[in-house]
Amino acid sequence: MSLRVLIVGSGGRESAIAWKISQSKRLSALFCLPGNPGTAAIATNIKAGVSDFEAIASAVEANGIDMVVVGPENPLVDGLADFLKGRFPQLMVIGPGREGARLEGSKEFAKDFMSRHAIPTAAYRPFTKETVAEAKAYLGTMQPPYVLKADGLAAGKGVVIPDTLKAAERELDEMFSGKFGQASSKVVIEQFLSGIELSVFVLTDGKDYLILPEAKDYKRIGDGDSGPNTGGMGAVSPVPFADREFMRKVEERIVKPTVAGLAADGIDYTGFIFIGLMNCGGDPYVIEYNVRMGDPETESVMRRISSDLLSHLEAAARGRLKDETILVSDSAAVTVVLVSGGYPGSYAKGYPVSGIEEARQEGVEVFHMGTAEAGDGVVTSGGRVLAVSATDTDMVSAARRAYDAAARIEFKDSYHRSDITKDLLKYL
Ligand code: AMP
Ligand code: GLY
């Protein structure tokens, strides 16, 4: 059977998933809702918002969709998967229901889940406004820096790491006073883990799993990891320090108990799990779970999967992952994100973008993140505008190729980090 697939979302992650699925022999038609000018070249874009469940249901019905792949976390946390399955019992949905999405939607839920299933993570305690005195006493027992996390979704901004006790106490008061709205009515305080971060991605049907290529992203806006956090300024896969032994520990200590834990808790989970990890002296600890793929990690990860992603997704949706094998190429993939000047603060939109076709040379893909159509071309329409993703035999060559391609793209006040992969050279 060939499949009609709808991807929900409009960013670089969805662009890369669409790019990969579009190559599948199993595909008969591809739709993106809402998609972007990049996905328009390989799919039919459907105008609607990712939180407009009725519009998504209408798109499924009108286009005879067999499978929906949900890109972003918000609709998952709000129950899109349950809604679609309730409406269309035969529909394959990639993305967990509301219950499974709590792994990302509530830090306390995620931490309790890890503690219940003996999955290595930082020591922690949850607090509310009512227990603020205990929270401060707990802070007093810890060493700096302090890690404070808003319990709910806060668009990636809900984690604060003050260096002094005083700053931590002030931050706690601000969080309880609504700094992140409802998301910080509960706050998790946890032990600081020092090490180097990476992300591991799993596709699961709730019983079995495939481990996708791992990746490292670059969260800060400036070179040398300086300045404020962003959604992600670049990503590389594979990660040189994630050797066979480390990945074996990740699988045994984290992936297996996570999937088994979901089953033991009676949570029906079909979809991706993004595991944010800290490598602490060779041992992996979970920093966070996300219930979706990462952006821009996906742009690098998809470039390295050489087997048919759509076949894996179908197997996941049908509970048959046990029989699937994922093939990963030993090439390296490096993604550099081009952003609007001013991002992650305020920035202008609507600047014409040139050079995208010139940048697309051998080994290079340009994924749209925040662009809009304007006449024959595109203009900037978001903070993160384009992801330039290059593959080559090794990380150094892939980075060179990505930067060569990025140099061909122009828009007013364009900015990108110039040190993606540099911190990893010492591990080669
Ligand atoms: P999160 O939103 O949970 O990914 O956290 C944002 C960032 O805060 C992570 O990518 C880490 O760099 C950092 N972080 C979170 N938790 C800890 C921790 N327990 N120790 C050290 N750094 C952390
Ligand atoms: N790049 C980090 C994320 O997608 O959450």
CSV table of C-alpha atoms and ligand atoms in Angstrom, one decimal:
chain,number,residue,atom,x,y,z
A,1,MET,CA,0.0,0.0,0.0
A,2,SER,CA,1.3,3.4,-0.8
A,3,LEU,CA,0.6,6.2,1.7
A,4,ARG,CA,-0.9,9.7,1.8
A,5,VAL,CA,1.0,11.6,4.5
A,6,LEU,CA,0.3,14.9,6.3
A,7,ILE,CA,3.0,16.6,8.2
A,8,VAL,CA,1.9,19.1,10.8
A,9,GLY,CA,4.2,22.1,11.4
A,10,SER,CA,6.1,24.7,9.4
A,11,GLY,CA,9.7,24.9,10.6
A,12,GLY,CA,13.1,23.4,9.7
A,13,ARG,CA,12.3,20.2,11.5
A,14,GLU,CA,9.1,19.6,9.4
A,15,SER,CA,11.0,20.7,6.2
A,16,ALA,CA,13.6,18.0,6.9
A,17,ILE,CA,11.1,15.3,7.7
A,18,ALA,CA,9.2,16.2,4.5
A,19,TRP,CA,12.4,16.1,2.5
A,20,LYS,CA,13.2,12.6,3.8
A,21,ILE,CA,9.6,11.2,3.4
A,22,SER,CA,9.4,12.6,-0.1
A,23,GLN,CA,12.1,10.2,-1.2
A,24,SER,CA,10.1,7.1,0.0
A,25,LYS,CA,8.9,4.6,-2.5
A,26,ARG,CA,6.0,4.0,-0.2
A,27,LEU,CA,4.7,7.6,-0.6
A,28,SER,CA,1.8,8.4,-2.9
A,29,ALA,CA,1.1,12.0,-1.8
A,30,LEU,CA,2.6,14.4,0.7
A,31,PHE,CA,0.9,17.4,2.5
A,32,CYS,CA,2.2,19.9,5.0
A,33,LEU,CA,0.0,21.9,7.3
A,34,PRO,CA,0.8,24.8,7.1
A,35,GLY,CA,4.3,24.0,5.7
A,36,ASN,CA,6.5,26.8,4.2
A,37,PRO,CA,7.8,27.9,0.8
A,38,GLY,CA,10.4,25.1,0.9
A,39,THR,CA,8.0,22.3,1.5
A,40,ALA,CA,5.8,23.7,-1.3
A,41,ALA,CA,8.4,22.4,-3.8
A,42,ILE,CA,7.9,18.7,-2.6
A,43,ALA,CA,4.5,18.7,-1.0
A,44,THR,CA,1.0,20.4,-1.1
A,45,ASN,CA,0.8,23.0,1.6
A,46,ILE,CA,-2.5,23.4,3.5
A,47,LYS,CA,-3.2,26.7,5.1
A,48,ALA,CA,-4.1,26.2,8.8
A,49,GLY,CA,-2.7,26.5,12.2
A,50,VAL,CA,-1.1,23.6,14.1
A,51,SER,CA,-3.5,24.1,17.0
A,52,ASP,CA,-6.6,24.2,14.8
A,53,PHE,CA,-7.7,20.6,15.4
A,54,GLU,CA,-10.8,20.9,13.3
A,55,ALA,CA,-8.9,22.2,10.3
A,56,ILE,CA,-6.4,19.4,10.7
A,57,ALA,CA,-9.3,16.8,10.8
A,58,SER,CA,-10.8,18.4,7.7
A,59,ALA,CA,-7.5,18.2,5.9
A,60,VAL,CA,-7.2,14.5,6.8
A,61,GLU,CA,-10.7,13.8,5.5
A,62,ALA,CA,-10.5,15.9,2.4
A,63,ASN,CA,-7.2,14.4,1.3
A,64,GLY,CA,-7.7,10.8,2.2
A,65,ILE,CA,-4.7,10.9,4.6
A,66,ASP,CA,-3.3,7.6,5.9
A,67,MET,CA,-0.7,9.0,8.3
A,68,VAL,CA,-0.2,12.3,10.2
A,69,VAL,CA,3.2,13.1,11.5
A,70,VAL,CA,3.0,15.8,14.2
A,71,GLY,CA,6.1,18.0,14.3
A,72,PRO,CA,5.8,20.4,17.3
A,73,GLU,CA,5.1,19.7,20.9
A,74,ASN,CA,2.3,22.1,21.6
A,75,PRO,CA,-0.5,20.3,19.7
A,76,LEU,CA,0.7,17.0,21.2
A,77,VAL,CA,0.6,18.3,24.7
A,78,ASP,CA,-2.9,19.6,23.9
A,79,GLY,CA,-4.1,16.2,22.8
A,80,LEU,CA,-4.0,16.3,19.0
A,81,ALA,CA,-3.1,12.6,18.7
A,82,ASP,CA,-6.0,11.5,20.9
A,83,PHE,CA,-8.3,13.8,19.0
A,84,LEU,CA,-7.3,12.5,15.6
A,85,LYS,CA,-7.5,8.8,16.7
A,86,GLY,CA,-10.9,9.4,18.2
A,87,ARG,CA,-12.1,10.9,14.9
A,88,PHE,CA,-10.3,8.5,12.5
A,89,PRO,CA,-9.8,5.1,14.1
A,90,GLN,CA,-7.8,3.8,11.1
A,91,LEU,CA,-5.5,6.8,10.9
A,92,MET,CA,-1.8,6.3,11.7
A,93,VAL,CA,-0.6,9.1,14.0
A,94,ILE,CA,3.1,9.7,14.7
A,95,GLY,CA,3.2,11.6,18.0
A,96,PRO,CA,2.1,10.6,21.5
A,97,GLY,CA,-1.3,11.3,23.1
A,98,ARG,CA,-1.8,13.8,25.8
A,99,GLU,CA,-0.6,11.4,28.6
A,100,GLY,CA,2.7,10.5,26.9
A,101,ALA,CA,3.3,14.1,25.9
A,102,ARG,CA,3.5,15.0,29.6
A,103,LEU,CA,7.1,13.7,29.4
A,104,GLU,CA,7.7,17.1,27.8
A,105,GLY,CA,4.7,19.0,29.1
A,106,SER,CA,5.5,18.6,32.7
A,107,LYS,CA,9.1,18.6,34.2
A,108,GLU,CA,7.7,17.1,37.4
A,109,PHE,CA,6.0,14.3,35.5
A,110,ALA,CA,9.2,13.6,33.6
A,111,LYS,CA,11.4,13.6,36.7
A,112,ASP,CA,9.0,11.3,38.6
A,113,PHE,CA,8.9,9.0,35.6
A,114,MET,CA,12.7,8.8,35.6
A,115,SER,CA,12.9,8.2,39.3
A,116,ARG,CA,10.2,5.5,39.2
A,117,HIS,CA,12.0,3.7,36.4
A,118,ALA,CA,15.6,4.2,37.8
A,119,ILE,CA,16.7,6.3,34.8
A,120,PRO,CA,19.8,8.3,35.6
A,121,THR,CA,19.0,12.0,36.0
A,122,ALA,CA,19.9,15.0,38.3
A,123,ALA,CA,18.5,14.8,41.9
A,124,TYR,CA,15.5,17.1,42.2
A,125,ARG,CA,12.4,18.3,44.1
A,126,PRO,CA,9.3,20.0,42.9
A,127,PHE,CA,7.9,23.1,44.7
A,128,THR,CA,4.9,25.5,44.5
A,129,LYS,CA,4.2,28.9,45.8
A,130,GLU,CA,2.9,27.3,49.0
A,131,THR,CA,6.2,25.6,49.7
A,132,VAL,CA,8.5,28.4,48.7
A,133,ALA,CA,10.1,28.4,52.2
A,134,GLU,CA,11.0,24.7,51.7
A,135,ALA,CA,12.3,25.5,48.2
A,136,LYS,CA,14.6,28.1,49.6
A,137,ALA,CA,15.8,25.8,52.3
A,138,TYR,CA,16.5,23.1,49.6
A,139,LEU,CA,18.5,25.6,47.6
A,140,GLY,CA,20.5,26.3,50.7
A,141,THR,CA,21.6,22.6,50.8
A,142,MET,CA,22.8,22.8,47.2
A,143,GLN,CA,26.1,23.9,45.6
A,144,PRO,CA,26.0,26.6,42.9
A,145,PRO,CA,25.1,26.9,40.1
A,146,TYR,CA,21.4,26.3,40.8
A,147,VAL,CA,19.0,24.8,38.2
A,148,LEU,CA,15.4,26.1,38.3
A,149,LYS,CA,12.9,24.7,35.8
A,150,ALA,CA,9.4,25.9,35.2
A,151,ASP,CA,7.2,22.8,35.3
A,152,GLY,CA,5.2,23.5,32.1
A,153,LEU,CA,5.9,24.4,28.5
A,154,ALA,CA,7.7,27.7,28.2
A,155,ALA,CA,8.9,27.8,24.6
A,156,GLY,CA,12.3,26.5,25.6
A,157,LYS,CA,12.9,29.4,28.0
A,158,GLY,CA,11.8,27.8,31.3
A,159,VAL,CA,15.2,26.8,32.6
A,160,VAL,CA,17.2,29.3,34.5
A,161,ILE,CA,20.7,28.6,36.0
A,162,PRO,CA,21.7,31.3,38.5
A,163,ASP,CA,25.3,31.3,39.9
A,164,THR,CA,24.5,32.6,43.4
A,165,LEU,CA,22.1,31.6,46.1
A,166,LYS,CA,20.7,35.2,46.2
A,167,ALA,CA,20.0,35.2,42.4
A,168,ALA,CA,18.4,31.7,42.7
A,169,GLU,CA,16.1,32.9,45.5
A,170,ARG,CA,15.2,36.0,43.5
A,171,GLU,CA,14.5,33.9,40.4
A,172,LEU,CA,12.3,31.5,42.4
A,173,ASP,CA,10.2,34.4,43.6
A,174,GLU,CA,9.9,35.7,40.0
A,175,MET,CA,8.9,32.3,38.7
A,176,PHE,CA,6.2,31.9,41.4
A,177,SER,CA,5.0,35.5,40.5
A,178,GLY,CA,4.2,34.4,37.0
A,179,LYS,CA,7.4,35.0,35.1
A,180,PHE,CA,6.5,32.1,32.8
A,181,GLY,CA,2.7,32.3,33.4
A,182,GLN,CA,1.0,29.1,34.5
A,183,ALA,CA,4.1,27.1,33.4
A,184,SER,CA,6.0,28.3,36.5
A,185,SER,CA,3.3,27.9,39.1
A,186,LYS,CA,5.3,24.8,39.9
A,187,VAL,CA,9.1,24.8,39.8
A,188,VAL,CA,11.5,21.9,39.8
A,189,ILE,CA,14.9,22.6,41.5
A,190,GLU,CA,17.6,20.2,40.5
A,191,GLN,CA,21.2,19.3,41.0
A,192,PHE,CA,23.6,20.9,38.4
A,193,LEU,CA,25.2,18.4,36.1
A,194,SER,CA,28.5,19.3,34.5
A,195,GLY,CA,29.5,17.7,31.3
A,196,ILE,CA,28.9,17.9,27.6
A,197,GLU,CA,25.4,17.7,26.1
A,198,LEU,CA,24.0,15.7,23.2
A,199,SER,CA,20.7,14.5,22.0
A,200,VAL,CA,19.6,11.0,21.2
A,201,PHE,CA,16.4,10.3,19.2
A,202,VAL,CA,14.2,7.3,19.5
A,203,LEU,CA,11.3,6.2,17.4
A,204,THR,CA,9.0,3.9,19.4
A,205,ASP,CA,5.7,2.0,19.0
A,206,GLY,CA,5.5,1.7,22.8
A,207,LYS,CA,7.1,-1.7,22.9
A,208,ASP,CA,10.1,-1.7,20.6
A,209,TYR,CA,12.3,1.2,19.3
A,210,LEU,CA,14.8,2.3,16.7
A,211,ILE,CA,17.6,4.6,17.7
A,212,LEU,CA,18.1,7.4,15.2
A,213,PRO,CA,21.5,9.1,14.7
A,214,GLU,CA,22.5,11.2,17.7
A,215,ALA,CA,23.2,14.9,17.3
A,216,LYS,CA,24.6,17.9,19.2
A,217,ASP,CA,23.0,21.3,18.9
A,218,TYR,CA,24.3,24.8,19.6
A,219,LYS,CA,21.7,26.7,21.8
A,220,ARG,CA,23.4,30.0,22.4
A,221,ILE,CA,23.3,32.9,19.9
A,222,GLY,CA,27.0,33.7,20.0
A,223,ASP,CA,30.2,31.9,19.1
A,224,GLY,CA,31.9,30.1,22.0
A,225,ASP,CA,28.4,29.5,23.5
A,226,SER,CA,27.9,33.1,24.5
A,227,GLY,CA,24.8,35.2,24.8
A,228,PRO,CA,21.2,34.2,25.2
A,229,ASN,CA,19.6,30.9,24.4
A,230,THR,CA,17.9,30.3,21.1
A,231,GLY,CA,15.9,27.5,19.5
A,232,GLY,CA,19.2,26.2,18.1
A,233,MET,CA,21.8,27.7,15.9
A,234,GLY,CA,23.3,24.6,14.4
A,235,ALA,CA,23.6,20.9,14.7
A,236,VAL,CA,26.0,18.1,14.0
A,237,SER,CA,25.7,14.4,13.6
A,238,PRO,CA,27.4,12.0,14.5
A,239,VAL,CA,28.7,13.4,17.8
A,240,PRO,CA,32.4,12.5,18.0
A,241,PHE,CA,32.4,11.8,21.8
A,242,ALA,CA,29.4,9.5,21.6
A,243,ASP,CA,31.4,6.4,20.9
A,244,ARG,CA,30.1,2.9,20.8
A,245,GLU,CA,30.6,2.3,24.5
A,246,PHE,CA,28.8,5.5,25.5
A,247,MET,CA,25.9,4.8,23.1
A,248,ARG,CA,25.6,1.3,24.6
A,249,LYS,CA,25.2,2.8,28.0
A,250,VAL,CA,22.6,5.2,26.6
A,251,GLU,CA,20.6,2.3,25.2
A,252,GLU,CA,20.9,0.0,28.3
A,253,ARG,CA,20.4,2.7,31.0
A,254,ILE,CA,18.1,5.1,29.3
A,255,VAL,CA,16.4,4.0,26.1
A,256,LYS,CA,15.3,0.6,27.3
A,257,PRO,CA,14.0,1.6,30.7
A,258,THR,CA,12.2,4.6,29.1
A,259,VAL,CA,10.3,2.5,26.6
A,260,ALA,CA,9.7,-0.2,29.2
A,261,GLY,CA,8.6,2.5,31.7
A,262,LEU,CA,6.0,3.9,29.3
A,263,ALA,CA,4.6,0.4,28.8
A,264,ALA,CA,4.7,-0.4,32.6
A,265,ASP,CA,2.8,2.9,33.3
A,266,GLY,CA,0.2,1.9,30.7
A,267,ILE,CA,1.0,4.8,28.4
A,268,ASP,CA,0.4,4.1,24.8
A,269,TYR,CA,3.2,5.9,22.9
A,270,THR,CA,3.8,6.0,19.2
A,271,GLY,CA,6.3,8.6,18.0
A,272,PHE,CA,9.6,10.2,18.6
A,273,ILE,CA,11.3,10.6,21.9
A,274,PHE,CA,14.1,13.2,22.0
A,275,ILE,CA,16.3,12.5,25.0
A,276,GLY,CA,18.5,15.5,26.0
A,277,LEU,CA,21.6,14.0,27.7
A,278,MET,CA,24.6,15.1,29.7
A,279,ASN,CA,27.7,13.1,29.3
A,280,CYS,CA,29.2,13.3,32.8
A,281,GLY,CA,32.6,11.7,32.6
A,282,GLY,CA,31.4,8.9,30.3
A,283,ASP,CA,28.1,8.3,32.0
A,284,PRO,CA,24.8,9.5,30.4
A,285,TYR,CA,22.2,11.4,32.5
A,286,VAL,CA,18.9,12.6,31.2
A,287,ILE,CA,18.4,16.4,31.2
A,288,GLU,CA,15.0,16.4,29.6
A,289,TYR,CA,12.6,14.5,27.4
A,290,ASN,CA,10.9,16.0,24.4
A,291,VAL,CA,8.1,14.2,22.6
A,292,ARG,CA,9.1,15.3,19.1
A,293,MET,CA,12.2,15.7,17.1
A,294,GLY,CA,14.6,18.6,17.7
A,295,ASP,CA,15.1,21.6,15.5
A,296,PRO,CA,17.8,22.0,14.0
A,297,GLU,CA,18.9,18.5,15.0
A,298,THR,CA,16.4,16.9,12.6
A,299,GLU,CA,18.0,18.7,9.7
A,300,SER,CA,21.3,16.8,10.4
A,301,VAL,CA,19.7,13.6,11.6
A,302,MET,CA,17.5,13.1,8.4
A,303,ARG,CA,20.5,13.6,6.2
A,304,ARG,CA,22.2,10.5,7.7
A,305,ILE,CA,19.3,8.0,7.7
A,306,SER,CA,19.8,5.9,4.6
A,307,SER,CA,16.8,3.5,5.1
A,308,ASP,CA,13.2,4.5,4.4
A,309,LEU,CA,11.8,6.7,7.2
A,310,LEU,CA,8.3,6.3,6.0
A,311,SER,CA,8.5,2.5,6.3
A,312,HIS,CA,9.8,2.9,9.9
A,313,LEU,CA,7.0,5.3,10.7
A,314,GLU,CA,4.4,2.9,9.3
A,315,ALA,CA,5.9,0.1,11.4
A,316,ALA,CA,5.8,2.2,14.5
A,317,ALA,CA,2.1,3.1,13.9
A,318,ARG,CA,1.2,-0.5,13.4
A,319,GLY,CA,3.2,-1.7,16.4
A,320,ARG,CA,5.7,-3.6,14.3
A,321,LEU,CA,9.0,-1.9,15.0
A,322,LYS,CA,10.4,-5.2,16.2
A,323,ASP,CA,11.0,-6.2,12.6
A,324,GLU,CA,12.5,-2.9,11.4
A,325,THR,CA,16.1,-2.1,11.0
A,326,ILE,CA,17.3,1.5,10.5
A,327,LEU,CA,20.3,2.1,8.3
A,328,VAL,CA,22.6,5.1,9.1
A,329,SER,CA,25.3,6.3,6.7
A,330,ASP,CA,28.7,6.9,8.2
A,331,SER,CA,28.9,10.4,6.6
A,332,ALA,CA,28.8,13.5,8.8
A,333,ALA,CA,26.1,16.1,8.6
A,334,VAL,CA,26.5,19.7,9.7
A,335,THR,CA,23.7,22.2,9.8
A,336,VAL,CA,24.2,26.0,10.2
A,337,VAL,CA,21.2,28.2,10.9
A,338,LEU,CA,20.8,31.6,9.4
A,339,VAL,CA,18.9,34.0,11.6
A,340,SER,CA,17.4,37.5,11.4
A,341,GLY,CA,19.6,40.2,13.0
A,342,GLY,CA,18.3,40.8,16.5
A,343,TYR,CA,17.1,37.3,17.2
A,344,PRO,CA,16.4,35.9,19.8
A,345,GLY,CA,15.3,39.4,20.7
A,346,SER,CA,13.1,41.5,18.4
A,347,TYR,CA,13.9,41.5,14.7
A,348,ALA,CA,12.5,42.8,11.4
A,349,LYS,CA,10.7,40.6,8.9
A,350,GLY,CA,10.1,40.8,5.2
A,351,TYR,CA,13.6,41.0,3.8
A,352,PRO,CA,14.2,39.4,0.4
A,353,VAL,CA,16.4,36.3,0.5
A,354,SER,CA,18.7,35.5,-2.4
A,355,GLY,CA,21.1,32.7,-3.2
A,356,ILE,CA,19.1,29.7,-2.0
A,357,GLU,CA,19.5,27.9,-5.4
A,358,GLU,CA,23.2,28.8,-5.6
A,359,ALA,CA,23.7,27.3,-2.2
A,360,ARG,CA,22.2,24.0,-3.1
A,361,GLN,CA,25.2,22.2,-4.5
A,362,GLU,CA,26.3,18.6,-4.1
A,363,GLY,CA,25.8,17.4,-0.5
A,364,VAL,CA,23.9,20.5,0.5
A,365,GLU,CA,20.2,21.0,1.4
A,366,VAL,CA,18.7,24.2,2.4
A,367,PHE,CA,15.7,23.8,4.7
A,368,HIS,CA,13.2,26.6,5.2
A,369,MET,CA,12.5,27.6,8.8
A,370,GLY,CA,11.0,31.1,8.8
A,371,THR,CA,10.4,32.3,5.2
A,372,ALA,CA,7.3,33.5,3.4
A,373,GLU,CA,6.5,33.6,-0.3
A,374,ALA,CA,6.7,37.1,-2.0
A,375,GLY,CA,6.3,37.2,-5.8
A,376,ASP,CA,8.7,34.8,-7.4
A,377,GLY,CA,11.0,34.6,-4.3
A,378,VAL,CA,10.9,34.4,-0.6
A,379,VAL,CA,11.4,36.9,2.3
A,380,THR,CA,12.3,36.4,5.9
A,381,SER,CA,9.4,35.8,8.2
A,382,GLY,CA,10.9,34.5,11.4
A,383,GLY,CA,13.9,34.6,13.8
A,384,ARG,CA,15.4,31.4,12.4
A,385,VAL,CA,15.2,31.8,8.6
A,386,LEU,CA,17.0,28.9,6.9
A,387,ALA,CA,19.0,25.8,7.9
A,388,VAL,CA,21.9,25.0,5.6
A,389,SER,CA,22.7,21.4,6.0
A,390,ALA,CA,25.7,19.7,4.4
A,391,THR,CA,27.0,16.1,4.4
A,392,ASP,CA,30.5,14.9,3.6
A,393,THR,CA,32.8,12.0,4.6
A,394,ASP,CA,33.8,13.7,7.9
A,395,MET,CA,32.7,16.5,10.2
A,396,VAL,CA,35.4,19.0,9.2
A,397,SER,CA,34.6,18.7,5.4
A,398,ALA,CA,30.9,18.8,6.1
A,399,ALA,CA,31.3,22.0,8.2
A,400,ARG,CA,33.4,23.6,5.4
A,401,ARG,CA,30.7,22.6,2.8
A,402,ALA,CA,27.9,24.0,5.0
A,403,TYR,CA,29.7,27.3,5.5
A,404,ASP,CA,30.6,27.6,1.8
A,405,ALA,CA,27.0,27.2,1.0
A,406,ALA,CA,25.8,29.5,3.7
A,407,ALA,CA,28.0,32.2,2.3
A,408,ARG,CA,26.0,32.2,-0.9
A,409,ILE,CA,22.8,33.1,0.8
A,410,GLU,CA,22.0,36.8,1.5
A,411,PHE,CA,19.3,38.8,3.3
A,412,LYS,CA,19.6,42.0,5.2
A,413,ASP,CA,21.1,41.7,8.7
A,414,SER,CA,21.6,38.0,8.3
A,415,TYR,CA,23.6,36.3,11.1
A,416,HIS,CA,24.9,32.9,11.9
A,417,ARG,CA,27.4,31.3,14.3
A,418,SER,CA,30.8,30.7,12.7
A,419,ASP,CA,32.0,28.1,15.2
A,420,ILE,CA,29.6,25.2,14.7
A,421,THR,CA,31.6,21.9,15.2
A,422,LYS,CA,34.7,23.8,16.5
A,423,ASP,CA,34.3,22.6,20.1
A,424,LEU,CA,34.2,19.0,18.9
A,425,LEU,CA,37.5,19.0,17.0
A,426,LYS,CA,39.3,17.9,20.1
A,427,TYR,CA,37.4,14.6,20.1
A,428,LEU,CA,38.3,13.6,16.6
B,1,AMP,P1,16.0,22.1,29.0
B,1,AMP,O1,15.0,23.2,28.6
B,1,AMP,O2,15.5,21.2,30.0
B,1,AMP,O3,16.6,21.5,27.8
B,1,AMP,O4,17.2,22.9,29.7
B,1,AMP,C1,17.8,23.9,29.0
B,1,AMP,C2,19.3,23.8,29.2
B,1,AMP,O5,19.6,24.0,30.5
B,1,AMP,C3,19.9,22.4,28.8
B,1,AMP,O6,20.1,22.3,27.5
B,1,AMP,C4,21.1,22.4,29.7
B,1,AMP,O7,22.1,23.1,29.0
B,1,AMP,C5,20.7,23.2,30.9
B,1,AMP,N1,20.4,22.3,32.0
B,1,AMP,C6,19.2,21.8,32.3
B,1,AMP,N2,19.2,21.0,33.4
B,1,AMP,C7,20.5,21.0,33.8
B,1,AMP,C8,21.2,20.4,34.9
B,1,AMP,N3,20.5,19.6,35.8
B,1,AMP,N4,22.5,20.6,35.0
B,1,AMP,C9,23.1,21.4,34.1
B,1,AMP,N5,22.6,22.0,33.1
B,1,AMP,C10,21.2,21.8,32.9
B,2,GLY,N1,17.1,22.3,19.4
B,2,GLY,C1,16.4,22.0,20.6
B,2,GLY,C2,15.0,21.7,20.4
B,2,GLY,O1,14.5,21.4,19.4
B,2,GLY,O2,14.3,21.6,21.5
